[in-house]
């Protein structure tokens, strides 16, 4: 990857409110661990829909390759984002106070045919970052190697758990 490609954001991380950031920052951290630059923005599908259209419709032209969108409650941000772009969109259901994120999950995952959102688990922003990295790795051998090392480390850590079992 060239230095220029490394420093410009390849992933846009959107969230409906700053209250989503404590969850969503795990996506940015996972991407940073793989050497991928991201940009984070608060843009709401309900409160600032015109800003959302402007951001998403210019995203591919600005070099973004994947968009991660996290929202809670009536979580329309990922779906509306997917409606406005052909970039892959990953949705993160934010855990809500009243329904513990089940509302967010169902709002994000039940998309109509033709407008997919790749939905991760409730609060699973780290997985969203890893999935975005895996999408980017399709055309990037260096990133493929980094991800393979990451998966090998996961396997080692999993095997090591046997050592802590009694008996
Ligand atoms: C959603 O409403 C946001 O994504 C957030 O999860 C939720 C609550 O927003 P705030 O009241 O904290 O701004 O749009």
Short mmCIF file of C-alpha atoms in Angstrom, two decimals, residues 33-152:
data_model
loop_
_atom_site.label_atom_id
_atom_site.label_comp_id
_atom_site.label_asym_id
_atom_site.label_seq_id
_atom_site.Cartn_x
_atom_site.Cartn_y
_atom_site.Cartn_z
CA UNK A 33 -4.70 -2.15 14.24
CA UNK A 34 -4.63 -3.29 10.60
CA UNK A 35 -3.08 0.00 9.45
CA UNK A 36 -6.30 1.25 7.85
CA UNK A 37 -7.22 4.92 8.18
CA UNK A 38 -10.86 5.73 8.86
CA UNK A 39 -12.89 8.88 9.43
CA UNK A 40 -15.71 9.13 11.97
CA UNK A 41 -18.76 11.41 11.67
CA UNK A 42 -22.01 11.98 13.54
CA UNK A 43 -24.72 12.20 10.87
CA UNK A 44 -28.31 11.28 11.62
CA UNK A 45 -30.77 9.79 9.12
CA UNK A 46 -33.54 11.57 11.03
CA UNK A 47 -31.99 14.79 12.34
CA UNK A 48 -29.68 15.65 9.42
CA UNK A 49 -30.92 13.62 6.42
CA UNK A 50 -29.60 16.11 3.86
CA UNK A 51 -26.11 15.97 5.35
CA UNK A 52 -26.32 12.18 5.10
CA UNK A 53 -27.20 12.30 1.41
CA UNK A 54 -24.37 14.74 0.76
CA UNK A 55 -21.80 12.65 2.68
CA UNK A 56 -22.77 9.29 1.22
CA UNK A 57 -23.20 10.41 -2.38
CA UNK A 58 -19.68 11.91 -2.36
CA UNK A 59 -18.07 9.04 -0.39
CA UNK A 60 -16.84 6.86 -3.27
CA UNK A 61 -15.53 9.90 -5.15
CA UNK A 62 -13.47 10.85 -2.08
CA UNK A 63 -11.87 7.40 -1.99
CA UNK A 64 -13.93 5.67 0.69
CA UNK A 65 -14.34 1.93 -0.03
CA UNK A 66 -16.56 0.78 2.85
CA UNK A 67 -19.01 2.54 5.16
CA UNK A 68 -19.72 1.36 8.70
CA UNK A 69 -22.88 2.85 10.18
CA UNK A 70 -24.01 2.48 13.78
CA UNK A 71 -27.36 3.60 15.14
CA UNK A 72 -29.74 2.82 17.97
CA UNK A 73 -33.52 2.54 18.36
CA UNK A 74 -35.30 3.27 15.06
CA UNK A 75 -31.92 2.71 13.46
CA UNK A 76 -32.39 3.85 9.87
CA UNK A 77 -28.88 5.24 9.30
CA UNK A 78 -27.29 2.07 7.83
CA UNK A 79 -30.28 1.36 5.58
CA UNK A 80 -30.56 4.88 4.20
CA UNK A 81 -26.79 4.91 3.68
CA UNK A 82 -27.06 1.67 1.68
CA UNK A 83 -29.88 3.21 -0.36
CA UNK A 84 -27.57 6.04 -1.45
CA UNK A 85 -24.42 4.15 -2.49
CA UNK A 86 -23.09 0.99 -4.08
CA UNK A 87 -20.25 0.87 -1.52
CA UNK A 88 -20.60 -2.03 0.94
CA UNK A 89 -22.34 -0.89 4.13
CA UNK A 90 -21.86 -2.60 7.48
CA UNK A 91 -24.50 -1.89 10.13
CA UNK A 92 -23.84 -1.86 13.86
CA UNK A 93 -26.94 -2.07 16.08
CA UNK A 94 -26.31 0.11 19.14
CA UNK A 95 -27.60 -1.23 22.46
CA UNK A 96 -30.60 0.94 23.34
CA UNK A 97 -31.91 1.68 26.84
CA UNK A 98 -35.49 0.50 26.40
CA UNK A 99 -35.13 -2.65 24.27
CA UNK A 100 -31.43 -3.50 24.78
CA UNK A 101 -30.66 -3.08 21.07
CA UNK A 102 -33.20 -5.56 19.72
CA UNK A 103 -35.01 -2.58 18.14
CA UNK A 104 -31.73 -1.41 16.57
CA UNK A 105 -30.89 -4.92 15.31
CA UNK A 106 -34.26 -5.49 13.65
CA UNK A 107 -34.30 -1.98 12.15
CA UNK A 108 -30.90 -2.57 10.55
CA UNK A 109 -31.06 -6.21 9.51
CA UNK A 110 -34.50 -6.37 7.83
CA UNK A 111 -33.57 -4.64 4.60
CA UNK A 112 -35.60 -5.06 1.40
CA UNK A 113 -34.20 -7.18 -1.45
CA UNK A 114 -31.65 -5.26 -3.49
CA UNK A 115 -30.42 -3.01 -0.68
CA UNK A 116 -28.24 -5.15 1.61
CA UNK A 117 -26.65 -4.05 4.87
CA UNK A 118 -24.12 -6.49 6.37
CA UNK A 119 -25.30 -6.44 9.96
CA UNK A 120 -23.06 -7.41 12.88
CA UNK A 121 -24.21 -8.25 16.41
CA UNK A 122 -25.58 -5.74 18.92
CA UNK A 123 -22.69 -3.50 19.95
CA UNK A 124 -20.24 -5.51 17.82
CA UNK A 125 -18.37 -2.58 16.31
CA UNK A 126 -15.05 -4.43 16.53
CA UNK A 127 -16.41 -7.09 14.17
CA UNK A 128 -17.59 -4.32 11.82
CA UNK A 129 -14.01 -3.01 11.67
CA UNK A 130 -12.62 -6.49 11.04
CA UNK A 131 -15.20 -7.17 8.31
CA UNK A 132 -14.35 -3.86 6.63
CA UNK A 133 -10.67 -4.85 6.70
CA UNK A 134 -11.53 -8.24 5.15
CA UNK A 135 -13.46 -6.50 2.35
CA UNK A 136 -10.50 -4.20 1.67
CA UNK A 137 -8.12 -7.18 1.74
CA UNK A 138 -9.71 -8.71 -1.38
CA UNK A 139 -7.52 -6.44 -3.49
CA UNK A 140 -4.59 -6.01 -1.12
CA UNK A 141 -2.01 -8.77 -0.54
CA UNK A 142 -0.31 -6.98 2.36
CA UNK A 143 -3.61 -6.71 4.19
CA UNK A 144 -4.37 -10.37 3.44
CA UNK A 145 -1.12 -11.32 5.23
CA UNK A 146 -1.93 -9.07 8.20
CA UNK A 147 -5.40 -10.58 8.53
CA UNK A 148 -4.07 -14.13 8.23
CA UNK A 149 -1.67 -13.40 11.12
CA UNK A 150 -4.56 -11.99 13.14
CA UNK A 151 -6.66 -15.14 12.57
CA UNK A 152 -3.67 -17.39 13.43
#
